[in-house]
Tab-separated table of N, CA and C in Angstrom:
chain	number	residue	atom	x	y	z
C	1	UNK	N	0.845	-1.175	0.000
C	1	UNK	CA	0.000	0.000	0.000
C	1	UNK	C	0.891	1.239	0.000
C	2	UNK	N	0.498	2.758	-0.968
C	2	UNK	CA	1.487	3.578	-0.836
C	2	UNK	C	0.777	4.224	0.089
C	3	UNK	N	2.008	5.152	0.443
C	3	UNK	CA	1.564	6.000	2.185
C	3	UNK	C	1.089	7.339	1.184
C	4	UNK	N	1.003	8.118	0.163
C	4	UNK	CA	0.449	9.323	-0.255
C	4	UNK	C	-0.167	8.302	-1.793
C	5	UNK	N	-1.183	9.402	-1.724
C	5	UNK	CA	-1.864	9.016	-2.898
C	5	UNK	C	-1.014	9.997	-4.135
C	6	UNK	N	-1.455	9.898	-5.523
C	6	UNK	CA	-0.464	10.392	-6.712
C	6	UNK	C	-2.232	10.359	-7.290
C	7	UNK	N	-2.896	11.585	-7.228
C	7	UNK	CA	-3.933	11.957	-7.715
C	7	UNK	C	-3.993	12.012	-9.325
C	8	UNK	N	-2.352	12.878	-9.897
C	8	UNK	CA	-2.419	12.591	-11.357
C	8	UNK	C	-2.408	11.055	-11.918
C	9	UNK	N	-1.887	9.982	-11.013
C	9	UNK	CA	-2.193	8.529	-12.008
C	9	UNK	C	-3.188	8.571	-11.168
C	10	UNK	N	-4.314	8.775	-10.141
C	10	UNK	CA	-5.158	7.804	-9.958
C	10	UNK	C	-6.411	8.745	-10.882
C	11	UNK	N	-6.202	9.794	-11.212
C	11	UNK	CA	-7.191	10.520	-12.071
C	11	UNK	C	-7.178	10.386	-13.958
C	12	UNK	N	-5.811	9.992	-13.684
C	12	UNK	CA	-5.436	9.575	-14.934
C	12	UNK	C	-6.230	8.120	-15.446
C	13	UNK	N	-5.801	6.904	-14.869
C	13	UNK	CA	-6.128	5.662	-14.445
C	13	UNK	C	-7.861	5.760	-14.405
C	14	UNK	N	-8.572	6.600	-13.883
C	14	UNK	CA	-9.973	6.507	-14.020
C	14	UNK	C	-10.434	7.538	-15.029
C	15	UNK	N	-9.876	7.905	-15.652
C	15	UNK	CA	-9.731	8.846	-17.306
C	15	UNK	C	-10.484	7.686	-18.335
C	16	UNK	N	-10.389	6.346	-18.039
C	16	UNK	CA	-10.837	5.583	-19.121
C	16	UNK	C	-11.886	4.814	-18.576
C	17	UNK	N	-12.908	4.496	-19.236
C	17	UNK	CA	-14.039	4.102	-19.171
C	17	UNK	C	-14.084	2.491	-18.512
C	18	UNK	N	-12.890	1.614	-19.292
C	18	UNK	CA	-12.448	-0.112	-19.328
C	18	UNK	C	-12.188	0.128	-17.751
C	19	UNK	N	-11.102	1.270	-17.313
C	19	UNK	CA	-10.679	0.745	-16.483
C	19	UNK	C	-11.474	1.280	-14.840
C	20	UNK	N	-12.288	2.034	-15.412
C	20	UNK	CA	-13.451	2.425	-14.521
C	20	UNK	C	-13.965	1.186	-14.364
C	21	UNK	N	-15.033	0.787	-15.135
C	21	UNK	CA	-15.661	-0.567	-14.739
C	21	UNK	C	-14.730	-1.805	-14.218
C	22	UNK	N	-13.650	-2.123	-14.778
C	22	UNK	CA	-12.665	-2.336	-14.068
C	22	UNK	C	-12.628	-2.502	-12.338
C	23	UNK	N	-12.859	-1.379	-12.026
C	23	UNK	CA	-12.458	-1.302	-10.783
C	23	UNK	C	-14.220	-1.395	-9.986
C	24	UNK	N	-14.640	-1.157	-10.428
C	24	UNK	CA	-16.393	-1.363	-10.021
C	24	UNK	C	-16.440	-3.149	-9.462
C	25	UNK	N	-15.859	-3.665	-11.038
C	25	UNK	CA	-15.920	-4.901	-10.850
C	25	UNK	C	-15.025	-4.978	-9.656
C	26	UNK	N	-14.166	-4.630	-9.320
C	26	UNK	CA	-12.907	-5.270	-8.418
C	26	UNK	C	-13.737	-5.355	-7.116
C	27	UNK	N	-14.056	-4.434	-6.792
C	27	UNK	CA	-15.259	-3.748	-5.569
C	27	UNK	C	-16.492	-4.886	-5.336
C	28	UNK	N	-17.138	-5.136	-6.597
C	28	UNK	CA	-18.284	-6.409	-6.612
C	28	UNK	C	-17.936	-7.612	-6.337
C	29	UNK	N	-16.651	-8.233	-6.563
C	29	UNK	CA	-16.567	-9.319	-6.420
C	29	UNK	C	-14.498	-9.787	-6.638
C	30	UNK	N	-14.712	-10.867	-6.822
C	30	UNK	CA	-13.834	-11.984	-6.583
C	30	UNK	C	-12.601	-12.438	-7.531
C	31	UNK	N	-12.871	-11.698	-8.725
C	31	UNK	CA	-12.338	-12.075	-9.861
C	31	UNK	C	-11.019	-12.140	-10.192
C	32	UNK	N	-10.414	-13.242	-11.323
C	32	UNK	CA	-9.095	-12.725	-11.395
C	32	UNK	C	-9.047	-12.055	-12.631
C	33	UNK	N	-7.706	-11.841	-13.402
C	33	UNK	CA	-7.822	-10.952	-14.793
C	33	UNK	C	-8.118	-11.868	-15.813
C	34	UNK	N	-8.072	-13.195	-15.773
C	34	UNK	CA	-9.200	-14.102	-16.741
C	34	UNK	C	-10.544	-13.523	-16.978
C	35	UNK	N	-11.264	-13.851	-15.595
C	35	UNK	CA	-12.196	-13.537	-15.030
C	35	UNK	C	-12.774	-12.272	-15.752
C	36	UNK	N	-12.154	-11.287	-15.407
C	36	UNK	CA	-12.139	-10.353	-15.787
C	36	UNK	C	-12.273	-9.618	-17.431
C	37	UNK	N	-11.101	-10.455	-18.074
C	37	UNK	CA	-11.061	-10.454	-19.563
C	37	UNK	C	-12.315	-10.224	-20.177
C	38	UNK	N	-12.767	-11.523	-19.875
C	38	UNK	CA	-13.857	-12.133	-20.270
C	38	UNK	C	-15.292	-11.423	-20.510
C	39	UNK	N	-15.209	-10.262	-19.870
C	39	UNK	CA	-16.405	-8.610	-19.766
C	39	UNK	C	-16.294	-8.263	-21.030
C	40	UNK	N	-15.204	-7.969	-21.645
C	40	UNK	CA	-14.664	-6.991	-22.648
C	40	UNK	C	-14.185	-8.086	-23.889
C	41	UNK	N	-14.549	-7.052	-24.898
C	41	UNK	CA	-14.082	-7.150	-26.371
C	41	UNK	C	-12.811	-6.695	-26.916
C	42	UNK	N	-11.964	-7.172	-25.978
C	42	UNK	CA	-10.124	-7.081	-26.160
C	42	UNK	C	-9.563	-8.207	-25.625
C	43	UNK	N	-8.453	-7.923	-25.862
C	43	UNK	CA	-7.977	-9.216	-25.254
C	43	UNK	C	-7.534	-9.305	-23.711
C	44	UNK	N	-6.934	-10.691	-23.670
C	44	UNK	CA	-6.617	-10.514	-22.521
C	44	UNK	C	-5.446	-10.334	-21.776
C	45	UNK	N	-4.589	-9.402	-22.862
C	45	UNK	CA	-3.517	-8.463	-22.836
C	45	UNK	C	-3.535	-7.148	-22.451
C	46	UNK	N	-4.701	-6.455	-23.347
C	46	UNK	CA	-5.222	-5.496	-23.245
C	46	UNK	C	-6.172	-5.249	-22.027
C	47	UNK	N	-6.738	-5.904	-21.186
C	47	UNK	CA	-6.699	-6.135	-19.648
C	47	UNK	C	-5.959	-6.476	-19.071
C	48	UNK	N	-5.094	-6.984	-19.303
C	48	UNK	CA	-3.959	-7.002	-18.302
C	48	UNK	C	-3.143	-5.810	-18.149
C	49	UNK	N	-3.250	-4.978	-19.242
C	49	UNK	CA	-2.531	-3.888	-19.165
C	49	UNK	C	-3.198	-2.539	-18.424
C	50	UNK	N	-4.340	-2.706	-18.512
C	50	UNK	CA	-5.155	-1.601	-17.894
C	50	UNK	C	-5.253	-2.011	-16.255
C	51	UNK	N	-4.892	-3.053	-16.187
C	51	UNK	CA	-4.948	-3.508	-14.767
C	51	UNK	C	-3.736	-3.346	-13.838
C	52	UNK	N	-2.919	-3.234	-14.785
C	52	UNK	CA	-1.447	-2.364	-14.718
C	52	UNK	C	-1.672	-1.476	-14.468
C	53	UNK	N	-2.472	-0.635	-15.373
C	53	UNK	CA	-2.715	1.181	-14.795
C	53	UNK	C	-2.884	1.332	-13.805
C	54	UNK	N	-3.741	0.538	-13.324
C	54	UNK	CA	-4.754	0.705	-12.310
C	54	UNK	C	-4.237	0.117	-10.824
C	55	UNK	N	-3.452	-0.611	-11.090
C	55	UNK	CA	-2.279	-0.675	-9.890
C	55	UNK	C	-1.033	-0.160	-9.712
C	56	UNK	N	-0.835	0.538	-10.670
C	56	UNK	CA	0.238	1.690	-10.696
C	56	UNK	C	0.083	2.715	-9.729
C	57	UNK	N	-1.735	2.924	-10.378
C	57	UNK	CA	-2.188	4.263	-9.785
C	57	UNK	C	-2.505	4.050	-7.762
C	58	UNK	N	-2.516	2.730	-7.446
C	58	UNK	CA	-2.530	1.982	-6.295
C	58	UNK	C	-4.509	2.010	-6.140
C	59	UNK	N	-4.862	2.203	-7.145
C	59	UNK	CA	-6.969	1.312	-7.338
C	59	UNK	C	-6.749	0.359	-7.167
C	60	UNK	N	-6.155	-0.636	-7.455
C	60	UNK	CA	-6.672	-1.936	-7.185
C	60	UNK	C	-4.931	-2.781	-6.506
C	61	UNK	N	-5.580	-3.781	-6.027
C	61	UNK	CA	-4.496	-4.730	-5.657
C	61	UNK	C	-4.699	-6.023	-5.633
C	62	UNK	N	-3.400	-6.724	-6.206
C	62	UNK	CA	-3.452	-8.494	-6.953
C	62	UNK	C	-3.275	-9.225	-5.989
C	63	UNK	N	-3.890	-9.980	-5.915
C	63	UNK	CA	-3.436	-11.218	-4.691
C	63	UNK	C	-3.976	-12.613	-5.249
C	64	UNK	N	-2.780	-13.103	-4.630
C	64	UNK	CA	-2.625	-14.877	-5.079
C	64	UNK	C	-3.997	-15.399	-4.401
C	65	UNK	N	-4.725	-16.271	-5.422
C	65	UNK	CA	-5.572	-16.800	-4.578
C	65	UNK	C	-5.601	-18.423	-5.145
C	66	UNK	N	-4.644	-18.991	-4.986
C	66	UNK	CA	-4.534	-20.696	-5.479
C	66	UNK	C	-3.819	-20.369	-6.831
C	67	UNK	N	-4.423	-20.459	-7.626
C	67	UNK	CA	-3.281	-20.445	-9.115
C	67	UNK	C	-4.049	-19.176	-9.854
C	68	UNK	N	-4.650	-18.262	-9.205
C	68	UNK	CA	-5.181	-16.791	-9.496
C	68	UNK	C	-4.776	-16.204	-9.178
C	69	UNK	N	-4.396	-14.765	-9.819
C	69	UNK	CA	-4.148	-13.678	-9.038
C	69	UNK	C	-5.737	-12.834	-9.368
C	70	UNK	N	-6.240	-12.484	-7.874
C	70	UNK	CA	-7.985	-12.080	-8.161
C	70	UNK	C	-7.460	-10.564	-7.639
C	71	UNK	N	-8.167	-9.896	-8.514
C	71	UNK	CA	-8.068	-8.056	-8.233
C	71	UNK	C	-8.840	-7.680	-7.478
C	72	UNK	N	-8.485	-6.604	-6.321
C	72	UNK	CA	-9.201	-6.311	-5.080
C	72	UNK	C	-8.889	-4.750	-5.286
C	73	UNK	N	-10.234	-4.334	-5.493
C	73	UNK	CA	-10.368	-2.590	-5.100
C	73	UNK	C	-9.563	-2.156	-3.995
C	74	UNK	N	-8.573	-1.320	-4.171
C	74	UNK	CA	-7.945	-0.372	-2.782
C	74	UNK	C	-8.810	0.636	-2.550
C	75	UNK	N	-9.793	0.329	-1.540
C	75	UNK	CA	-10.470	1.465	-0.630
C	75	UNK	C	-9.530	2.894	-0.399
C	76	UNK	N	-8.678	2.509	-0.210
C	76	UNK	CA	-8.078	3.919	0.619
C	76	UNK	C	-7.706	4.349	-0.390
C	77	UNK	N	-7.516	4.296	-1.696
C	77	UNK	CA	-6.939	5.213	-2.824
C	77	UNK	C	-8.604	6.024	-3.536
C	78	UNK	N	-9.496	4.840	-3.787
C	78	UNK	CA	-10.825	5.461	-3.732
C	78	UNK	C	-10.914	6.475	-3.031
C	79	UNK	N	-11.121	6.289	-1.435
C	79	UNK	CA	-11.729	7.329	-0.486
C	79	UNK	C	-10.817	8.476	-0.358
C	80	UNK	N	-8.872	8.581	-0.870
C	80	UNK	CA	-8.515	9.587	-0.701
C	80	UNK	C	-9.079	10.739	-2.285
C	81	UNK	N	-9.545	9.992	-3.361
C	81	UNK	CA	-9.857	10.514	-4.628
C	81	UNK	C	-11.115	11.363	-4.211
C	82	UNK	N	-11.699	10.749	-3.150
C	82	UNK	CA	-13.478	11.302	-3.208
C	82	UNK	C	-13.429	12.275	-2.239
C	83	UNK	N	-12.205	11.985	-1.693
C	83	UNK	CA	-12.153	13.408	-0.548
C	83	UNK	C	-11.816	14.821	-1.553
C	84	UNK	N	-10.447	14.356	-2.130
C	84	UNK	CA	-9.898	15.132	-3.002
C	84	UNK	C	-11.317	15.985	-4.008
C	85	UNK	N	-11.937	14.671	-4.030
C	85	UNK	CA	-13.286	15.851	-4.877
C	85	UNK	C	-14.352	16.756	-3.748
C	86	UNK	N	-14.466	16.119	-2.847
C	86	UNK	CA	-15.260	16.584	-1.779
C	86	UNK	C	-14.904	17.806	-1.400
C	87	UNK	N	-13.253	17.841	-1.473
C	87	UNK	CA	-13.068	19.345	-0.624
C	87	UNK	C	-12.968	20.467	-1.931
C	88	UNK	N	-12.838	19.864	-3.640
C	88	UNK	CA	-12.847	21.312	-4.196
C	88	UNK	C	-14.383	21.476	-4.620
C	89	UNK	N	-16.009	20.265	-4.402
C	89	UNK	CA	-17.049	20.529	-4.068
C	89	UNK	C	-17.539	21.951	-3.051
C	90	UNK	N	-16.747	21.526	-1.861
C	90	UNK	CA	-17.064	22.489	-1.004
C	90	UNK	C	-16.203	23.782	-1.257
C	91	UNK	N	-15.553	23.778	-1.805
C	91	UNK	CA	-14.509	25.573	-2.338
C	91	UNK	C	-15.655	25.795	-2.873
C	92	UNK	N	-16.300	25.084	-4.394
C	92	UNK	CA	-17.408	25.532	-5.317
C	92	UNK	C	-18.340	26.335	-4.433
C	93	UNK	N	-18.995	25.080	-3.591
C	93	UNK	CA	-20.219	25.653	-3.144
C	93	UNK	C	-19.994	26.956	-2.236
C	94	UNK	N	-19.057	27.045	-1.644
C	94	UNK	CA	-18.649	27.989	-0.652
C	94	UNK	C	-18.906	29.590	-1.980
C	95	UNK	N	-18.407	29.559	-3.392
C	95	UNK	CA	-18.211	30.465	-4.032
C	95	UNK	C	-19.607	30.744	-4.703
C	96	UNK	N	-20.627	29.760	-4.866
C	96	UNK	CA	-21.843	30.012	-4.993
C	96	UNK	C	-22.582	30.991	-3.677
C	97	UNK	N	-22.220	30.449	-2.574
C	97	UNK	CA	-22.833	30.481	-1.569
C	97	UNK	C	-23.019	32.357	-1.431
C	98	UNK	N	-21.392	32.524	-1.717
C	98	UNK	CA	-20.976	33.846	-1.879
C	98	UNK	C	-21.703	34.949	-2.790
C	99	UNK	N	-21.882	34.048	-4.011
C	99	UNK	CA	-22.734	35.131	-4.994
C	99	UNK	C	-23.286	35.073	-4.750
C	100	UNK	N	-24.551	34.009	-4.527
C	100	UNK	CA	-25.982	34.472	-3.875
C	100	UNK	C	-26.237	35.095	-3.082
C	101	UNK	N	-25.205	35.776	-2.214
C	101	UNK	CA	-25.358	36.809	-0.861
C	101	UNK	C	-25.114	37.816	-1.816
C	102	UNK	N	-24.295	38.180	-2.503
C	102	UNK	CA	-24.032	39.119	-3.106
C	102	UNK	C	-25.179	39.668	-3.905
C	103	UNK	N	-25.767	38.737	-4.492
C	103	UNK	CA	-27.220	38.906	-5.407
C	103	UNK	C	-28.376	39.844	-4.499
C	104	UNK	N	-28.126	38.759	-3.515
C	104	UNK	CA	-29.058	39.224	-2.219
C	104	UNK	C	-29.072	40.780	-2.194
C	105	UNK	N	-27.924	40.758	-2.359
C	105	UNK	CA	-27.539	42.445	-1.330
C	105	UNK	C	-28.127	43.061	-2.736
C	106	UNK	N	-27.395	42.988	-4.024
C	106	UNK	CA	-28.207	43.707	-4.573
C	106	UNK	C	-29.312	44.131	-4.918
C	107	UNK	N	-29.894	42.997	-4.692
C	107	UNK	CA	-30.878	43.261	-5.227
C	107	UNK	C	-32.069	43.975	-4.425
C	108	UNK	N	-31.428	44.293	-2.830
C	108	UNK	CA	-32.139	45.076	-1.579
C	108	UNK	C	-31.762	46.475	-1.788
C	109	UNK	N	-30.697	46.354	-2.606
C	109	UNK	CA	-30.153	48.091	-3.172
C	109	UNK	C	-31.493	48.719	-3.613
């Protein structure tokens, strides 16, 4: 597990659609990158490689499970991404919050 998250690969890494669902799947269940392949109309190179991304970016993590390696969603790279959106949510709203007072005032002018 890395100790800081790297927001440009993990924003990068969920930039693509494959490897979004990707990681949905990882979250639902059990699977390995056979397993996995098997969703998509590529090969199973071309998942293996996005599954690369995606553990680069530290989303997901491989573990031996008998003669599988089954992909497991990293929670904590998720939840540091959703914070990361959460807190420039709240800058936004904070700057809405602002004009509408401002509106306010004018419009009592």
């Amino acid at each position: 597990m890395q100790a800081t998250i790297d927001f440009d690969e993990v924003f990068g890494a969920l930039a693509d659609a494959t490897r979004r669902d990707i990681v949905r799947r990882a979250v639902e269940g059990d699977e390995g990158i056979s397993e996995l392949a098997a969703h998509y109309a590529m090969s199973f190179a071309a998942v293996q490689k996005h599954v690369a991304v995606l553990e680069r970016a530290g989303l997901v993590i491989k573990r031996r499970a008998g003669k599988r390696k089954v992909v497991h969603t990293n929670a904590v790279a998720l939840t540091g991404a959703r914070r990361l959106l959460d807190h420039y949510e709240e800058l936004w709203q904070a700057r809405i919050d602002r004009m509408a007072d401002l509106i306010g005032e004018t419009k009592e002018i």
